[in-house]
Short mmCIF file of C-alpha atoms in Angstrom, two decimals:
data_model
loop_
_atom_site.label_atom_id
_atom_site.label_comp_id
_atom_site.label_asym_id
_atom_site.label_seq_id
_atom_site.Cartn_x
_atom_site.Cartn_y
_atom_site.Cartn_z
CA UNK A 1 9.27 -19.62 2.31
CA UNK A 2 6.57 -20.47 -0.23
CA UNK A 3 2.88 -20.57 0.64
CA UNK A 4 1.78 -23.98 1.94
CA UNK A 5 -1.16 -25.51 3.79
CA UNK A 6 -0.37 -27.74 6.77
CA UNK A 7 -2.77 -30.68 6.86
CA UNK A 8 -3.07 -33.76 9.06
CA UNK A 9 -1.27 -35.85 6.46
CA UNK A 10 1.49 -33.38 5.71
CA UNK A 11 2.26 -30.21 3.78
CA UNK A 12 0.30 -29.21 0.69
CA UNK A 13 1.14 -26.69 -1.99
CA UNK A 14 -1.32 -24.94 -4.25
CA UNK A 15 -1.21 -24.82 -8.04
CA UNK A 16 -3.00 -21.94 -9.76
CA UNK A 17 -3.53 -20.95 -13.37
CA UNK A 18 -5.52 -17.90 -14.39
CA UNK A 19 -7.71 -17.29 -17.42
CA UNK A 20 -8.21 -13.54 -17.71
CA UNK A 21 -10.95 -12.14 -19.94
CA UNK A 22 -9.93 -8.64 -21.00
CA UNK A 23 -12.39 -6.53 -22.99
CA UNK A 24 -10.66 -5.03 -26.01
CA UNK A 25 -10.70 -1.24 -26.33
CA UNK A 26 -12.39 -0.58 -29.66
CA UNK A 27 -15.28 1.56 -30.86
CA UNK A 28 -17.22 -1.38 -32.28
CA UNK A 29 -17.65 -5.09 -31.60
CA UNK A 30 -15.56 -8.00 -32.82
CA UNK A 31 -17.82 -8.98 -35.72
CA UNK A 32 -20.30 -6.10 -36.01
CA UNK A 33 -20.41 -2.32 -36.15
CA UNK A 34 -22.46 -1.92 -32.93
CA UNK A 35 -21.06 0.41 -30.27
CA UNK A 36 -19.08 -0.91 -27.29
CA UNK A 37 -19.65 2.11 -25.01
CA UNK A 38 -20.29 1.04 -21.41
CA UNK A 39 -23.46 2.14 -19.65
CA UNK A 40 -25.94 2.40 -22.52
CA UNK A 41 -29.63 1.58 -21.96
CA UNK A 42 -30.28 -2.18 -22.22
CA UNK A 43 -30.40 -3.57 -25.77
CA UNK A 44 -29.64 -0.25 -27.48
CA UNK A 45 -26.21 -1.32 -28.80
CA UNK A 46 -27.18 -4.52 -30.57
CA UNK A 47 -26.79 -5.20 -34.30
CA UNK A 48 -28.58 -7.93 -36.24
CA UNK A 49 -25.33 -9.94 -36.06
CA UNK A 50 -25.20 -9.65 -32.25
CA UNK A 51 -28.84 -10.71 -31.98
CA UNK A 52 -28.15 -13.70 -34.27
CA UNK A 53 -30.80 -12.92 -36.87
CA UNK A 54 -30.86 -15.54 -39.65
CA UNK A 55 -28.54 -14.88 -42.56
CA UNK A 56 -26.37 -12.33 -40.74
CA UNK A 57 -22.64 -12.82 -41.41
CA UNK A 58 -19.79 -11.79 -39.11
CA UNK A 59 -17.10 -9.40 -40.41
CA UNK A 60 -13.81 -9.25 -38.48
CA UNK A 61 -12.88 -5.95 -36.82
CA UNK A 62 -9.36 -4.96 -37.99
CA UNK A 63 -8.64 -2.88 -34.87
CA UNK A 64 -9.52 -5.74 -32.50
CA UNK A 65 -6.97 -7.92 -34.28
CA UNK A 66 -4.36 -5.15 -33.99
CA UNK A 67 -5.12 -4.80 -30.27
CA UNK A 68 -4.59 -8.53 -29.71
CA UNK A 69 -1.24 -8.37 -31.53
CA UNK A 70 -0.14 -5.34 -29.47
CA UNK A 71 -1.04 -7.24 -26.31
CA UNK A 72 0.88 -10.30 -27.42
CA UNK A 73 3.94 -8.18 -28.18
CA UNK A 74 3.64 -6.52 -24.75
CA UNK A 75 3.61 -9.97 -23.12
CA UNK A 76 6.82 -11.00 -24.95
CA UNK A 77 4.72 -13.63 -26.70
CA UNK A 78 4.81 -15.40 -30.03
CA UNK A 79 2.49 -13.85 -32.63
CA UNK A 80 0.95 -16.56 -34.80
CA UNK A 81 0.68 -15.42 -38.40
CA UNK A 82 -2.01 -18.06 -38.94
CA UNK A 83 -4.98 -18.32 -36.59
CA UNK A 84 -8.55 -19.51 -36.94
CA UNK A 85 -11.96 -18.81 -35.44
CA UNK A 86 -14.01 -21.72 -34.14
CA UNK A 87 -17.53 -22.16 -32.87
CA UNK A 88 -17.83 -23.12 -29.20
CA UNK A 89 -21.28 -24.62 -28.93
CA UNK A 90 -23.41 -24.23 -25.81
CA UNK A 91 -26.86 -22.93 -25.02
CA UNK A 92 -27.66 -20.15 -22.58
CA UNK A 93 -30.14 -17.29 -22.53
CA UNK A 94 -27.46 -14.60 -22.97
CA UNK A 95 -26.00 -16.28 -26.09
CA UNK A 96 -28.42 -15.69 -28.99
CA UNK A 97 -26.41 -17.69 -31.56
CA UNK A 98 -26.28 -20.85 -29.47
CA UNK A 99 -22.50 -20.74 -29.91
CA UNK A 100 -19.60 -18.41 -29.17
CA UNK A 101 -17.08 -17.50 -31.84
CA UNK A 102 -13.69 -18.17 -30.25
CA UNK A 103 -10.27 -19.59 -31.15
CA UNK A 104 -9.53 -23.14 -30.05
CA UNK A 105 -6.73 -24.94 -31.88
CA UNK A 106 -5.08 -21.93 -33.52
CA UNK A 107 -4.95 -18.83 -31.26
CA UNK A 108 -3.61 -15.51 -32.51
CA UNK A 109 -0.94 -15.36 -29.76
CA UNK A 110 1.19 -18.19 -28.38
CA UNK A 111 3.56 -18.55 -25.43
CA UNK A 112 4.86 -15.52 -23.51
CA UNK A 113 5.95 -14.44 -20.04
CA UNK A 114 5.15 -11.87 -17.37
CA UNK A 115 7.68 -10.84 -14.73
CA UNK A 116 6.09 -10.20 -11.32
CA UNK A 117 7.53 -8.70 -8.14
CA UNK A 118 6.52 -9.92 -4.68
CA UNK A 119 6.41 -7.90 -1.45
CA UNK A 120 9.70 -9.38 -0.24
CA UNK A 121 11.42 -8.17 -3.43
CA UNK A 122 11.55 -11.58 -5.14
CA UNK A 123 10.95 -11.53 -8.89
CA UNK A 124 9.23 -14.46 -10.63
CA UNK A 125 8.43 -15.30 -14.22
CA UNK A 126 4.89 -16.51 -14.91
CA UNK A 127 4.35 -18.22 -18.25
CA UNK A 128 1.60 -17.25 -20.67
CA UNK A 129 0.12 -20.24 -22.50
CA UNK A 130 -1.86 -18.35 -25.13
CA UNK A 131 -4.06 -15.37 -25.94
CA UNK A 132 -7.07 -15.78 -28.17
CA UNK A 133 -9.86 -13.54 -29.40
CA UNK A 134 -13.51 -14.34 -28.76
CA UNK A 135 -16.95 -12.78 -28.45
CA UNK A 136 -18.38 -11.83 -25.08
CA UNK A 137 -21.87 -13.03 -24.18
CA UNK A 138 -24.77 -10.81 -23.14
CA UNK A 139 -25.79 -10.22 -19.54
CA UNK A 140 -28.65 -11.63 -17.50
CA UNK A 141 -30.33 -9.27 -15.03
CA UNK A 142 -31.93 -11.13 -12.13
CA UNK A 143 -32.89 -8.17 -9.94
CA UNK A 144 -35.43 -6.43 -12.20
CA UNK A 145 -38.45 -8.63 -11.45
CA UNK A 146 -39.35 -11.08 -8.66
CA UNK A 147 -40.16 -13.92 -11.07
CA UNK A 148 -38.31 -13.18 -14.30
CA UNK A 149 -34.75 -12.66 -15.55
CA UNK A 150 -34.05 -10.06 -18.23
CA UNK A 151 -31.47 -10.24 -21.01
CA UNK A 152 -29.28 -7.27 -22.03
CA UNK A 153 -27.39 -7.93 -25.27
CA UNK A 154 -25.33 -4.70 -25.27
CA UNK A 155 -22.26 -6.74 -24.29
CA UNK A 156 -23.02 -9.53 -26.77
CA UNK A 157 -20.32 -9.66 -29.43
CA UNK A 158 -17.88 -7.31 -27.68
CA UNK A 159 -14.29 -8.44 -28.35
CA UNK A 160 -12.52 -10.25 -25.54
CA UNK A 161 -8.93 -11.36 -25.23
CA UNK A 162 -8.70 -14.50 -23.14
CA UNK A 163 -5.20 -14.56 -21.67
CA UNK A 164 -4.34 -17.97 -20.22
CA UNK A 165 -1.42 -18.41 -17.83
CA UNK A 166 0.62 -21.54 -17.26
CA UNK A 167 -0.10 -23.23 -13.88
CA UNK A 168 3.00 -21.48 -12.48
CA UNK A 169 1.35 -19.59 -9.60
CA UNK A 170 1.98 -21.06 -6.15
CA UNK A 171 0.41 -18.60 -3.70
CA UNK A 172 -2.38 -16.02 -3.50
CA UNK A 173 0.13 -13.13 -3.41
CA UNK A 174 1.60 -14.28 -6.73
CA UNK A 175 -1.88 -14.36 -8.27
CA UNK A 176 -2.49 -10.79 -7.09
CA UNK A 177 0.88 -9.62 -8.38
CA UNK A 178 0.25 -11.33 -11.74
CA UNK A 179 -3.15 -9.68 -12.19
CA UNK A 180 -1.84 -6.25 -11.19
CA UNK A 181 1.07 -6.55 -13.61
CA UNK A 182 -1.12 -7.83 -16.45
CA UNK A 183 -3.62 -5.01 -15.86
CA UNK A 184 -0.77 -2.49 -15.84
CA UNK A 185 0.62 -3.77 -19.16
CA UNK A 186 -2.83 -3.74 -20.81
CA UNK A 187 -3.48 -0.17 -19.65
CA UNK A 188 -0.05 1.02 -20.85
CA UNK A 189 -0.71 -0.60 -24.24
CA UNK A 190 -4.20 0.92 -24.41
CA UNK A 191 -5.70 -2.47 -25.30
CA UNK A 192 -7.97 -2.87 -22.23
CA UNK A 193 -8.93 -0.37 -19.53
CA UNK A 194 -8.64 -3.06 -16.81
CA UNK A 195 -11.78 -1.86 -15.03
CA UNK A 196 -12.77 -4.93 -13.02
CA UNK A 197 -15.79 -3.19 -11.47
CA UNK A 198 -17.34 -2.65 -14.92
CA UNK A 199 -16.47 -6.21 -15.93
CA UNK A 200 -13.98 -5.24 -18.63
CA UNK A 201 -11.41 -7.47 -16.93
CA UNK A 202 -12.38 -10.57 -15.00
CA UNK A 203 -10.65 -13.81 -14.06
CA UNK A 204 -11.45 -17.51 -14.03
CA UNK A 205 -9.24 -19.08 -11.36
CA UNK A 206 -8.07 -22.70 -11.72
CA UNK A 207 -7.02 -24.16 -8.37
CA UNK A 208 -5.63 -27.53 -7.35
CA UNK A 209 -3.47 -28.79 -4.49
CA UNK A 210 -0.76 -31.43 -4.25
CA UNK A 211 1.99 -32.77 -2.02
CA UNK A 212 5.53 -31.68 -2.91
CA UNK A 213 6.86 -33.55 -5.95
CA UNK A 214 3.48 -34.98 -6.98
CA UNK A 215 1.97 -34.55 -10.45
CA UNK A 216 -0.98 -32.19 -10.74
CA UNK A 217 -4.21 -33.33 -9.09
CA UNK A 218 -7.78 -32.50 -10.18
CA UNK A 219 -8.46 -28.78 -10.50
CA UNK A 220 -11.58 -26.69 -10.03
CA UNK A 221 -12.34 -23.50 -11.90
CA UNK A 222 -13.74 -20.53 -9.98
CA UNK A 223 -15.68 -18.49 -12.52
CA UNK A 224 -15.89 -14.74 -13.16
CA UNK A 225 -14.05 -13.29 -10.17
CA UNK A 226 -14.12 -9.50 -10.57
CA UNK A 227 -11.52 -8.14 -8.14
CA UNK A 228 -7.90 -8.94 -7.35
CA UNK A 229 -8.66 -9.16 -3.64
CA UNK A 230 -11.45 -11.68 -4.28
CA UNK A 231 -9.15 -13.76 -6.51
CA UNK A 232 -6.65 -14.04 -3.66
CA UNK A 233 -9.38 -14.90 -1.14
CA UNK A 234 -10.96 -17.45 -3.49
CA UNK A 235 -7.64 -19.26 -3.91
CA UNK A 236 -7.19 -19.55 -0.14
CA UNK A 237 -10.65 -20.90 0.63
CA UNK A 238 -10.80 -23.25 -2.38
CA UNK A 239 -7.35 -24.69 -1.63
CA UNK A 240 -8.36 -25.29 2.00
CA UNK A 241 -11.58 -26.99 0.83
CA UNK A 242 -9.69 -29.33 -1.47
CA UNK A 243 -7.08 -30.24 1.17
CA UNK A 244 -9.88 -31.19 3.56
CA UNK A 245 -11.52 -33.42 0.92
CA UNK A 246 -8.27 -35.23 0.04
CA UNK A 247 -7.32 -35.72 3.69
CA UNK A 248 -10.73 -37.20 4.47
CA UNK A 249 -10.19 -39.82 1.78
CA UNK A 250 -12.43 -38.18 -0.80
CA UNK A 251 -11.90 -37.13 -4.41
CA UNK A 252 -12.06 -33.57 -5.73
CA UNK A 253 -14.50 -33.38 -8.63
CA UNK A 254 -13.51 -31.36 -11.68
CA UNK A 255 -16.15 -28.65 -11.71
CA UNK A 256 -16.90 -24.97 -12.15
CA UNK A 257 -17.51 -23.10 -8.89
CA UNK A 258 -18.51 -19.60 -7.80
CA UNK A 259 -16.85 -17.60 -5.03
CA UNK A 260 -19.13 -16.01 -2.43
CA UNK A 261 -17.07 -13.23 -0.79
CA UNK A 262 -19.77 -12.56 1.83
CA UNK A 263 -19.60 -16.11 3.17
CA UNK A 264 -15.96 -16.64 2.31
CA UNK A 265 -16.63 -19.90 0.44
CA UNK A 266 -16.87 -21.40 -3.02
CA UNK A 267 -19.93 -23.37 -4.15
CA UNK A 268 -20.72 -25.64 -7.06
CA UNK A 269 -21.98 -23.97 -10.23
CA UNK A 270 -21.83 -26.89 -12.69
CA UNK A 271 -19.70 -29.90 -13.53
CA UNK A 272 -16.65 -28.82 -15.50
CA UNK A 273 -16.89 -29.37 -19.23
CA UNK A 274 -14.01 -30.59 -21.37
CA UNK A 275 -13.28 -29.34 -24.88
CA UNK A 276 -15.26 -32.16 -26.52
CA UNK A 277 -18.40 -31.04 -24.67
CA UNK A 278 -18.37 -27.81 -26.65
CA UNK A 279 -18.09 -29.58 -30.03
CA UNK A 280 -15.61 -27.06 -31.42
CA UNK A 281 -15.37 -26.79 -35.18
CA UNK A 282 -14.02 -24.09 -37.57
CA UNK A 283 -16.52 -21.28 -38.12
CA UNK A 284 -17.72 -21.71 -41.72
CA UNK A 285 -18.57 -17.99 -42.04
CA UNK A 286 -15.01 -16.79 -41.32
CA UNK A 287 -11.83 -17.39 -43.27
CA UNK A 288 -8.65 -18.20 -41.33
CA UNK A 289 -6.84 -15.10 -40.11
CA UNK A 290 -3.54 -14.75 -41.98
CA UNK A 291 -1.26 -11.90 -40.85
CA UNK A 292 1.65 -10.31 -42.68
CA UNK A 293 4.88 -10.19 -40.69
CA UNK A 294 5.49 -6.64 -41.95
CA UNK A 295 2.27 -5.46 -40.27
CA UNK A 296 3.21 -7.16 -36.99
CA UNK A 297 6.65 -5.52 -37.16
CA UNK A 298 5.05 -2.13 -37.79
CA UNK A 299 2.79 -2.51 -34.75
CA UNK A 300 5.84 -3.49 -32.69
CA UNK A 301 7.71 -0.31 -33.63
CA UNK A 302 4.78 1.81 -32.42
CA UNK A 303 4.35 0.19 -29.01
CA UNK A 304 4.61 2.59 -26.06
CA UNK A 305 7.34 2.26 -23.44
CA UNK A 306 6.17 -0.54 -21.13
CA UNK A 307 6.33 -0.58 -17.31
CA UNK A 308 9.55 -2.58 -16.81
CA UNK A 309 11.47 -0.51 -19.36
CA UNK A 310 10.11 2.74 -17.93
CA UNK A 311 11.08 1.71 -14.40
CA UNK A 312 14.65 0.95 -15.45
CA UNK A 313 14.89 4.26 -17.33
CA UNK A 314 13.53 6.27 -14.39
CA UNK A 315 16.19 4.72 -12.15
CA UNK A 316 18.99 5.43 -14.61
CA UNK A 317 17.84 8.85 -15.82
CA UNK A 318 16.50 10.38 -12.61
CA UNK A 319 18.59 8.52 -10.02
CA UNK A 320 15.62 7.26 -8.02
CA UNK A 321 15.39 4.00 -6.08
CA UNK A 322 13.93 0.78 -7.51
CA UNK A 323 10.96 0.92 -5.12
CA UNK A 324 10.20 4.57 -5.85
CA UNK A 325 10.37 3.94 -9.59
CA UNK A 326 7.89 1.08 -9.14
CA UNK A 327 5.42 3.36 -7.35
CA UNK A 328 5.75 6.07 -9.98
CA UNK A 329 5.24 3.79 -12.99
CA UNK A 330 2.29 1.89 -11.47
CA UNK A 331 -0.09 4.01 -13.54
CA UNK A 332 0.78 5.58 -16.89
CA UNK A 333 -0.77 8.92 -15.86
CA UNK A 334 1.35 9.09 -12.68
CA UNK A 335 4.50 8.24 -14.65
CA UNK A 336 3.74 10.99 -17.17
CA UNK A 337 3.07 13.50 -14.37
CA UNK A 338 6.29 12.62 -12.56
CA UNK A 339 8.39 12.83 -15.70
CA UNK A 340 6.93 16.25 -16.54
CA UNK A 341 7.98 17.44 -13.06
CA UNK A 342 11.39 15.73 -13.02
CA UNK A 343 12.61 16.55 -16.52
CA UNK A 344 15.56 18.94 -16.23
CA UNK A 345 15.29 19.01 -12.42
CA UNK A 346 16.40 17.00 -9.38
CA UNK A 347 14.70 13.64 -9.99
CA UNK A 348 14.92 12.51 -6.37
CA UNK A 349 13.38 15.73 -5.08
CA UNK A 350 10.61 15.48 -7.69
CA UNK A 351 9.88 11.89 -6.60
CA UNK A 352 9.73 12.96 -2.94
CA UNK A 353 7.17 15.67 -3.68
CA UNK A 354 5.02 13.56 -6.03
CA UNK A 355 4.95 10.48 -3.76
CA UNK A 356 4.64 12.49 -0.56
CA UNK A 357 2.80 15.82 -0.60
CA UNK A 358 1.03 15.36 -3.94
CA UNK A 359 -0.28 11.84 -3.22
CA UNK A 360 -1.39 12.98 0.26
CA UNK A 361 -3.25 15.95 -1.27
CA UNK A 362 -4.94 13.75 -3.88
CA UNK A 363 -6.02 11.32 -1.17
CA UNK A 364 -7.30 14.15 1.06
CA UNK A 365 -9.27 15.83 -1.73
CA UNK A 366 -10.49 12.55 -3.32
CA UNK A 367 -8.87 13.53 -6.63
CA UNK A 368 -6.98 11.46 -9.18
CA UNK A 369 -3.73 12.38 -10.89
CA UNK A 370 -5.78 13.38 -13.95
CA UNK A 371 -7.88 15.82 -11.88
CA UNK A 372 -5.03 16.99 -9.64
CA UNK A 373 -5.50 20.55 -8.32
CA UNK A 374 -1.76 21.06 -8.88
CA UNK A 375 -0.51 20.55 -12.42
CA UNK A 376 2.88 19.00 -13.18
CA UNK A 377 3.98 22.34 -14.61
CA UNK A 378 3.01 24.19 -11.42
CA UNK A 379 4.78 21.68 -9.15
CA UNK A 380 7.85 21.89 -11.36
CA UNK A 381 7.88 25.69 -11.04
CA UNK A 382 7.69 25.36 -7.28
CA UNK A 383 10.73 23.05 -7.31
CA UNK A 384 12.51 25.71 -9.39
CA UNK A 385 11.83 28.22 -6.59
CA UNK A 386 13.48 25.82 -4.12
CA UNK A 387 16.43 25.26 -6.48
CA UNK A 388 17.11 28.99 -6.96
CA UNK A 389 16.72 29.56 -3.20
CA UNK A 390 13.69 31.83 -3.56
CA UNK A 391 12.00 29.60 -0.94
CA UNK A 392 13.23 26.86 1.36
CA UNK A 393 11.73 23.43 1.96
CA UNK A 394 9.61 24.53 4.91
CA UNK A 395 8.11 27.47 3.03
CA UNK A 396 7.56 25.19 0.03
CA UNK A 397 5.18 23.08 2.15
CA UNK A 398 3.09 26.18 2.86
CA UNK A 399 3.17 27.26 -0.78
CA UNK A 400 2.12 23.79 -1.95
CA UNK A 401 -0.88 23.70 0.39
CA UNK A 402 -1.99 27.07 -0.97
CA UNK A 403 -1.58 25.74 -4.52
CA UNK A 404 -3.87 22.81 -3.64
CA UNK A 405 -6.48 25.10 -2.09
CA UNK A 406 -6.46 27.98 -4.59
CA UNK A 407 -4.95 26.64 -7.82
CA UNK A 408 -2.70 29.71 -7.95
CA UNK A 409 0.84 29.57 -9.31
CA UNK A 410 3.70 29.22 -6.81
CA UNK A 411 5.25 32.53 -7.90
CA UNK A 412 2.01 34.41 -7.24
CA UNK A 413 1.59 32.83 -3.79
CA UNK A 414 5.17 33.65 -2.78
CA UNK A 415 4.79 37.28 -3.83
CA UNK A 416 1.31 37.74 -2.38
CA UNK A 417 2.24 36.29 1.03
CA UNK A 418 5.76 37.70 1.16
CA UNK A 419 7.29 34.24 1.51
CA UNK A 420 10.48 34.95 -0.37
CA UNK A 421 13.41 33.36 1.45
CA UNK A 422 15.76 35.63 3.39
CA UNK A 423 19.23 35.35 1.83
CA UNK A 424 20.49 38.74 2.99
CA UNK A 425 23.47 37.96 5.25
CA UNK A 426 22.89 41.17 7.19
CA UNK A 427 19.32 40.21 8.05
CA UNK A 428 20.40 36.69 9.06
CA UNK A 429 23.22 38.06 11.24
CA UNK A 430 20.75 40.43 12.93
CA UNK A 431 18.37 37.54 13.66
CA UNK A 432 21.20 35.45 15.13
CA UNK A 433 22.34 38.33 17.34
CA UNK A 434 18.79 38.79 18.61
CA UNK A 435 18.48 35.08 19.45
CA UNK A 436 21.83 34.94 21.25
CA UNK A 437 20.90 38.00 23.35
CA UNK A 438 17.62 36.32 24.36
CA UNK A 439 19.35 33.08 25.43
CA UNK A 440 22.66 33.90 27.14
CA UNK A 441 22.35 30.82 29.38
CA UNK A 442 22.05 28.49 26.39
CA UNK A 443 24.97 30.26 24.71
CA UNK A 444 27.11 29.66 27.80
CA UNK A 445 26.11 25.96 27.87
CA UNK A 446 26.94 25.56 24.17
CA UNK A 447 30.34 27.15 24.60
CA UNK A 448 31.03 24.90 27.57
CA UNK A 449 30.76 21.85 25.30
CA UNK A 450 27.04 21.13 24.76
CA UNK A 451 27.23 20.92 20.95
CA UNK A 452 23.72 19.46 20.75
CA UNK A 453 22.31 22.92 21.47
CA UNK A 454 23.27 23.96 17.94
CA UNK A 455 19.95 22.59 16.69
CA UNK A 456 18.12 24.66 19.30
CA UNK A 457 19.75 27.85 18.01
CA UNK A 458 18.94 26.95 14.38
CA UNK A 459 15.29 26.53 15.34
CA UNK A 460 15.21 29.85 17.20
CA UNK A 461 16.74 31.72 14.26
CA UNK A 462 14.23 30.18 11.86
CA UNK A 463 11.49 31.18 14.27
CA UNK A 464 12.89 34.73 14.44
CA UNK A 465 12.80 34.95 10.61
CA UNK A 466 9.35 33.29 10.44
CA UNK A 467 10.84 30.32 8.62
CA UNK A 468 12.06 32.43 5.72
CA UNK A 469 15.80 32.28 6.31
CA UNK A 470 17.91 30.10 4.05
CA UNK A 471 18.77 27.10 6.31
CA UNK A 472 22.24 26.56 4.86
CA UNK A 473 23.13 30.24 5.32
CA UNK A 474 21.75 30.15 8.86
CA UNK A 475 23.92 27.14 9.73
CA UNK A 476 27.04 28.74 8.33
CA UNK A 477 26.47 32.14 9.98
CA UNK A 478 25.46 30.56 13.29
CA UNK A 479 28.70 28.60 13.50
CA UNK A 480 30.64 31.81 13.05
CA UNK A 481 28.68 33.59 15.79
CA UNK A 482 28.77 30.71 18.27
CA UNK A 483 32.47 30.05 17.84
CA UNK A 484 33.38 33.75 18.11
#
């Protein structure tokens, strides 16, 4: 059942399109050599071009263009060999030039698609309309003085990719899944770090509502939403607001709004401009961007393995479930860690340990996969100890916890603590004999037909051997003793 809003006049569906601004990973800005490093002191990473000094000319950054092409290829999109930069004219304190260099009629990337997966397992295709390159604006700081706003131009001129979706999204969950998938692809490609908290990825959310079968109604744009959770919340509250207006006989105005997560509402920012309001025209200081197909093809051959392909390969190569593969490929670093553990070993067992004990340890110690106290190599060696029956699964849990606490190798922990598994049949037989002598009543019950007591005897033997006995050998030997 799709997401709908029940109103007094009937059922409404929502229509959402997202414009994602993704900051390009590059050492310098789109048209200048100034640094793009996040966190510098205000106005310390500003060139004369960024500050719009008279006579300064922009020079295109080759790597930013390559990053846009890589992104387009990763989105299964058309790469336009001809594109053009235009001036988008508007005036604001954080825009020294009085215009933004963007791409209007001829973007570098055309139509593409993203495949998203919903919680119920459904898979949907969301269309990409275009991707274009543009400059970011500076940043206004309103909390530095009670009466003044300050301008920081460090961000001015940083390269952005604006990735525009088709209005194919029909529920908040789909919007969240789309943003997570897009962020994942960008991070795999190394074209944007996807850090929404630092503002290197943010979304403008276009929302409208309609009755089933109707054409699109007037949309509103919710500007600069900086978390996936807030995007989903903003869609819900804005859609509800619009339904109420339409049902009360009003008209929704096309406008730009802001989402206030504290109050759970959107509020008017400004009336929504159309393209003609920005008076777009080709930038006279920049030639059209003409790409060679051979260069695009070369970039395509060097793309990394992307999430969907990696997921399919993990399923085929390591025999793990679709869901587990999805968890393990969510982040490139986790996928690399898992593969280092699983290569040449039992893929399912490796997945169980990474998704279970390792993730729990990382959560408990507030570590990331990159700072994990247990390396992939060390976890792999511990799985080898299980495979060659040096330790059993229960002992492995104890060894792993020690690895987390001390950073020692599994071999050293096993030797130091004397945890080597008991595989000596004589020792196991002796333990079984001792248990049976301690519990003659239970033995009599078992032999009278209470087969369920077998588990009790297994537990007692493991207890007798302090958990070190090989469970399979215990089961086999115990059957022989009990049936004697």
